[in-house]
Structures are given as structure tokens and as C-alpha cells.
mmCIF file of C-alpha atoms in Angstrom:
data_model
loop_
_atom_site.group_PDB
_atom_site.id
_atom_site.type_symbol
_atom_site.label_atom_id
_atom_site.label_comp_id
_atom_site.label_asym_id
_atom_site.label_seq_id
_atom_site.Cartn_x
_atom_site.Cartn_y
_atom_site.Cartn_z
ATOM 1 C CA PRO A 1 -304.728 -41.699 100.713
ATOM 2 C CA TYR A 2 -307.678 -43.675 99.286
ATOM 3 C CA ALA A 3 -310.294 -40.904 99.313
ATOM 4 C CA PRO A 4 -309.785 -39.288 95.862
ATOM 5 C CA GLY A 5 -310.006 -42.545 93.886
ATOM 6 C CA LEU A 6 -312.464 -44.120 96.269
ATOM 7 C CA VAL A 7 -315.161 -41.458 95.949
ATOM 8 C CA SER A 8 -315.504 -41.753 92.162
ATOM 9 C CA VAL A 9 -315.454 -45.567 92.340
ATOM 10 C CA VAL A 10 -318.026 -45.747 95.115
ATOM 11 C CA GLU A 11 -320.324 -43.289 93.335
ATOM 12 C CA ARG A 12 -320.285 -45.442 90.202
ATOM 13 C CA TRP A 13 -320.982 -48.690 92.077
ATOM 14 C CA LEU A 14 -323.053 -47.289 94.969
ATOM 15 C CA PRO A 15 -326.289 -49.126 94.069
ATOM 16 C CA VAL A 16 -324.420 -52.441 94.255
ATOM 17 C CA ILE A 17 -322.191 -51.629 97.247
ATOM 18 C CA GLU A 18 -324.680 -49.768 99.445
ATOM 19 C CA PRO A 19 -326.650 -52.827 100.675
ATOM 20 C CA HIS A 20 -323.338 -54.266 101.955
ATOM 21 C CA LEU A 21 -321.866 -51.046 103.338
ATOM 22 C CA ASP A 22 -322.366 -51.954 107.011
ATOM 23 C CA GLU A 23 -320.568 -55.270 106.552
ATOM 24 C CA ILE A 24 -317.797 -53.573 104.547
ATOM 25 C CA LEU A 25 -317.280 -51.081 107.367
ATOM 26 C CA ASP A 26 -317.325 -53.866 109.982
ATOM 27 C CA ARG A 27 -314.636 -55.748 108.037
ATOM 28 C CA LEU A 28 -312.615 -52.682 107.006
ATOM 29 C CA ASP A 29 -309.590 -53.766 109.051
ATOM 30 C CA ASP A 30 -309.416 -56.945 106.968
ATOM 31 C CA ILE A 31 -310.232 -55.216 103.682
ATOM 32 C CA GLU A 32 -308.005 -52.130 104.007
ATOM 33 C CA PRO A 33 -304.673 -53.811 103.111
ATOM 34 C CA HIS A 34 -306.274 -54.850 99.824
ATOM 35 C CA LEU A 35 -308.165 -51.633 99.116
ATOM 36 C CA LEU A 36 -305.890 -50.435 96.302
ATOM 37 C CA TYR A 37 -306.234 -53.778 94.539
ATOM 38 C CA ILE A 38 -310.005 -53.671 95.046
ATOM 39 C CA ILE A 39 -310.191 -50.162 93.574
ATOM 40 C CA ASP A 40 -308.072 -51.217 90.572
ATOM 41 C CA HIS A 41 -310.396 -54.174 89.911
ATOM 42 C CA ILE A 42 -313.670 -52.691 91.109
ATOM 43 C CA ASP A 43 -315.457 -53.389 87.815
ATOM 44 C CA THR A 44 -314.800 -57.111 88.298
ATOM 45 C CA LEU A 45 -315.347 -57.288 92.070
ATOM 46 C CA ALA A 46 -318.237 -54.903 92.787
ATOM 47 C CA PRO A 47 -320.985 -56.855 90.983
ATOM 48 C CA HIS A 48 -320.218 -59.781 93.308
ATOM 49 C CA CYS A 49 -319.812 -57.752 96.493
ATOM 50 C CA GLY A 50 -322.296 -59.751 98.570
ATOM 51 C CA ALA A 51 -320.915 -63.178 97.677
ATOM 52 C CA LEU A 52 -317.325 -62.028 98.172
ATOM 53 C CA LEU A 53 -318.122 -60.572 101.600
ATOM 54 C CA ARG A 54 -319.880 -63.753 102.754
ATOM 55 C CA HIS A 55 -316.691 -65.697 102.074
ATOM 56 C CA LEU A 56 -314.170 -62.969 102.905
ATOM 57 C CA ASP A 57 -312.183 -64.966 105.465
ATOM 58 C CA ALA A 58 -311.504 -67.802 103.046
ATOM 59 C CA LEU A 59 -310.849 -65.445 100.134
ATOM 60 C CA LEU A 60 -308.312 -63.456 102.133
ATOM 61 C CA LEU A 61 -306.187 -66.612 102.280
ATOM 62 C CA TYR A 62 -305.824 -66.351 98.504
ATOM 63 C CA ALA A 63 -304.786 -62.701 98.757
ATOM 64 C CA GLU A 64 -301.779 -63.608 100.922
ATOM 65 C CA ASP A 65 -299.896 -64.807 97.833
ATOM 66 C CA GLN A 66 -300.107 -61.778 95.556
ATOM 67 C CA ALA A 67 -298.676 -63.769 92.631
ATOM 68 C CA TRP A 68 -301.966 -65.664 92.268
ATOM 69 C CA LEU A 69 -304.203 -62.622 92.074
ATOM 70 C CA PRO A 70 -303.608 -61.668 88.429
ATOM 71 C CA GLU A 71 -304.465 -65.205 87.354
ATOM 72 C CA LEU A 72 -307.467 -65.575 89.659
ATOM 73 C CA ILE A 73 -309.112 -62.172 89.066
ATOM 74 C CA GLU A 74 -310.323 -63.214 85.614
ATOM 75 C CA TYR A 75 -312.298 -66.082 87.188
ATOM 76 C CA VAL A 76 -314.172 -63.922 89.724
ATOM 77 C CA PRO A 77 -317.230 -63.412 87.484
ATOM 78 C CA TYR A 78 -317.463 -67.159 87.001
ATOM 79 C CA TYR A 79 -316.734 -68.414 90.516
ATOM 80 C CA ALA A 80 -318.365 -65.636 92.593
ATOM 81 C CA PRO A 81 -321.952 -66.763 91.902
ATOM 82 C CA ARG A 82 -320.880 -70.278 92.965
ATOM 83 C CA LEU A 83 -319.103 -69.224 96.175
ATOM 84 C CA ASP A 84 -321.838 -70.533 98.461
ATOM 85 C CA ALA A 85 -321.314 -74.005 96.994
ATOM 86 C CA LEU A 86 -317.526 -73.558 96.711
ATOM 87 C CA GLY A 87 -317.218 -72.208 100.264
ATOM 88 C CA PRO A 88 -316.275 -75.507 101.911
ATOM 89 C CA HIS A 89 -313.521 -76.011 99.318
ATOM 90 C CA LEU A 90 -311.893 -72.569 99.525
ATOM 91 C CA ALA A 91 -309.655 -72.803 102.581
ATOM 92 C CA VAL A 92 -308.478 -76.355 101.954
ATOM 93 C CA LEU A 93 -307.497 -75.659 98.341
ATOM 94 C CA VAL A 94 -305.123 -72.775 99.121
ATOM 95 C CA PRO A 95 -302.015 -74.966 99.591
ATOM 96 C CA HIS A 96 -302.744 -76.655 96.269
ATOM 97 C CA MET A 97 -303.088 -73.469 94.189
ATOM 98 C CA PRO A 98 -299.650 -73.779 92.528
ATOM 99 C CA LEU A 99 -300.783 -77.167 91.216
ATOM 100 C CA LEU A 100 -304.297 -76.007 90.293
ATOM 101 C CA LEU A 101 -303.524 -72.680 88.579
ATOM 102 C CA PRO A 102 -302.182 -74.161 85.335
ATOM 103 C CA HIS A 103 -305.378 -76.192 85.046
ATOM 104 C CA MET A 104 -307.803 -73.429 86.002
ATOM 105 C CA PRO A 105 -309.463 -73.153 82.552
ATOM 106 C CA VAL A 106 -310.389 -76.845 82.618
ATOM 107 C CA ILE A 107 -311.432 -76.727 86.275
ATOM 108 C CA ALA A 108 -313.606 -73.671 85.617
ATOM 109 C CA ARG A 109 -315.401 -75.379 82.745
ATOM 110 C CA ASN A 110 -316.154 -78.387 84.955
ATOM 111 C CA VAL A 111 -316.508 -76.851 88.417
ATOM 112 C CA ASP A 112 -320.170 -77.751 88.704
ATOM 113 C CA ALA A 113 -319.238 -81.439 88.580
ATOM 114 C CA PHE A 114 -316.812 -80.978 91.488
ATOM 115 C CA LEU A 115 -319.082 -78.950 93.778
ATOM 116 C CA PRO A 116 -320.973 -81.852 95.394
ATOM 117 C CA HIS A 117 -317.730 -83.605 96.380
ATOM 118 C CA VAL A 118 -316.544 -81.409 99.260
ATOM 119 C CA SER A 119 -315.057 -84.434 101.010
ATOM 120 C CA VAL A 120 -312.428 -84.733 98.277
ATOM 121 C CA SER A 121 -311.096 -81.289 99.190
ATOM 122 C CA ALA A 122 -311.813 -81.376 102.917
ATOM 123 C CA ASN A 123 -310.060 -84.685 103.575
ATOM 124 C CA GLY A 124 -306.903 -83.764 101.708
ATOM 125 C CA VAL A 125 -307.559 -86.272 98.948
ATOM 126 C CA LEU A 126 -307.110 -83.639 96.243
ATOM 127 C CA PRO A 127 -303.301 -83.690 96.154
ATOM 128 C CA ARG A 128 -303.311 -87.488 96.020
ATOM 129 C CA LEU A 129 -305.682 -87.334 93.081
ATOM 130 C CA LEU A 130 -303.821 -84.637 91.181
ATOM 131 C CA LEU A 131 -300.151 -85.255 91.848
ATOM 132 C CA PRO A 132 -299.930 -88.770 90.423
ATOM 133 C CA CYS A 133 -302.230 -88.023 87.485
ATOM 134 C CA PRO A 134 -302.139 -84.339 86.484
ATOM 135 C CA TYR A 135 -302.854 -85.371 82.905
ATOM 136 C CA TYR A 136 -306.509 -85.837 83.907
ATOM 137 C CA LEU A 137 -306.790 -82.098 84.181
ATOM 138 C CA ARG A 138 -305.101 -81.488 80.839
ATOM 139 C CA THR A 139 -307.537 -83.583 78.883
ATOM 140 C CA MET A 140 -310.360 -81.955 77.017
ATOM 141 C CA TYR A 141 -312.648 -84.768 78.185
ATOM 142 C CA LEU A 142 -312.582 -84.158 81.906
ATOM 143 C CA ARG A 143 -316.043 -85.491 82.655
ATOM 144 C CA PRO A 144 -315.394 -89.154 81.698
ATOM 145 C CA THR A 145 -312.079 -89.141 83.573
ATOM 146 C CA TYR A 146 -313.680 -87.309 86.457
ATOM 147 C CA TYR A 147 -315.887 -90.303 87.157
ATOM 148 C CA VAL A 148 -312.773 -92.478 87.287
ATOM 149 C CA HIS A 149 -311.379 -89.830 89.599
ATOM 150 C CA SER A 150 -314.517 -90.013 91.748
ATOM 151 C CA ARG A 151 -314.142 -93.755 92.216
ATOM 152 C CA ARG A 152 -310.512 -93.274 93.158
ATOM 153 C CA ALA A 153 -311.490 -90.535 95.614
ATOM 154 C CA ALA A 154 -314.180 -92.739 97.123
ATOM 155 C CA LEU A 155 -311.675 -95.553 97.567
ATOM 156 C CA LEU A 156 -309.152 -93.233 99.205
ATOM 157 C CA LEU A 157 -311.815 -91.859 101.536
ATOM 158 C CA TRP A 158 -312.985 -95.374 102.425
ATOM 159 C CA LEU A 159 -309.389 -96.395 103.170
ATOM 160 C CA GLY A 160 -309.088 -93.494 105.573
ATOM 161 C CA GLY A 161 -308.076 -90.820 103.016
#
């Protein structure tokens, strides 16, 4: 059922997809349930094929809740080049997506400041930082409050976070 639409899409993006074709075929069982969505958003996803494939297992966790996809697809061009640095954060942030989605524009603008602090995500400190103080993410001045956040995160981690 995918062949008619797939051929024209693949032909258009073949120079980008071809270097990753072996890995795509190896992971086809994982990719196939999402193939229609991939075809519909190929112009957004194809340029980042390599990065997306390297982190496919973690990204598939986000695809389980289809309600998130329309909101997250617009951030693919921004986050995909940073996936190698974001990789350690991906799986542990999934349960917190309902809390994070409303703040995604602010998070996206400041993601580079968060990347070095994997321990905040990995140790489950993130919900303790966000739930009591979600107004930090609403502020236009996230960087100054982020440093306050960092001290709070460090304290929570030192206390056994």
C-alpha cells in the first residue's frame, strides 16, 4: 500500500536517503508503523535522516503518543542537528512531555544551555525543578533563572536527587 507514494518521495530525496538505506531496511520493522506519517512529513524528516536513525529507539518512544507529533514535528529541523548531544535526555524526558510541550518555544531557544546537564534529566530531577516552578519556563529571561535552576538541580543531586 505504500509503493505509489513512496516511489515519488524516495526519488525526490534519494541523494539524502541513499547513504542510510541499509540501516533503514534493517530497522524497517520499527519504522513501518510510522511510514505514512514519515511520507506525509518527508520534507521535514529526510534532511535529518542520519541523525534521526542514530536515535531511532529513543525517538520511537515519542511516536507512541500520536497527540505529541503535530507539536513536535515543527521542532525537528532545530533539534535534529543536536540529537547527538540530546540523546541522553530523550528517553528520560518522555514522561514529562505533557509538562514540557507548552514551554517548547522557550526550551528550544535555550536548549544549548541545557545540553551539558544530562544528570538533571537522567536522575529524574527535571519534574522536581519544573513542577514547583513552571513560571521559570514562561519567562522571557530564561538564562538568568536557569542558573538559579542549575544551583537547585545541583543541590537536589547532592542530596540524592
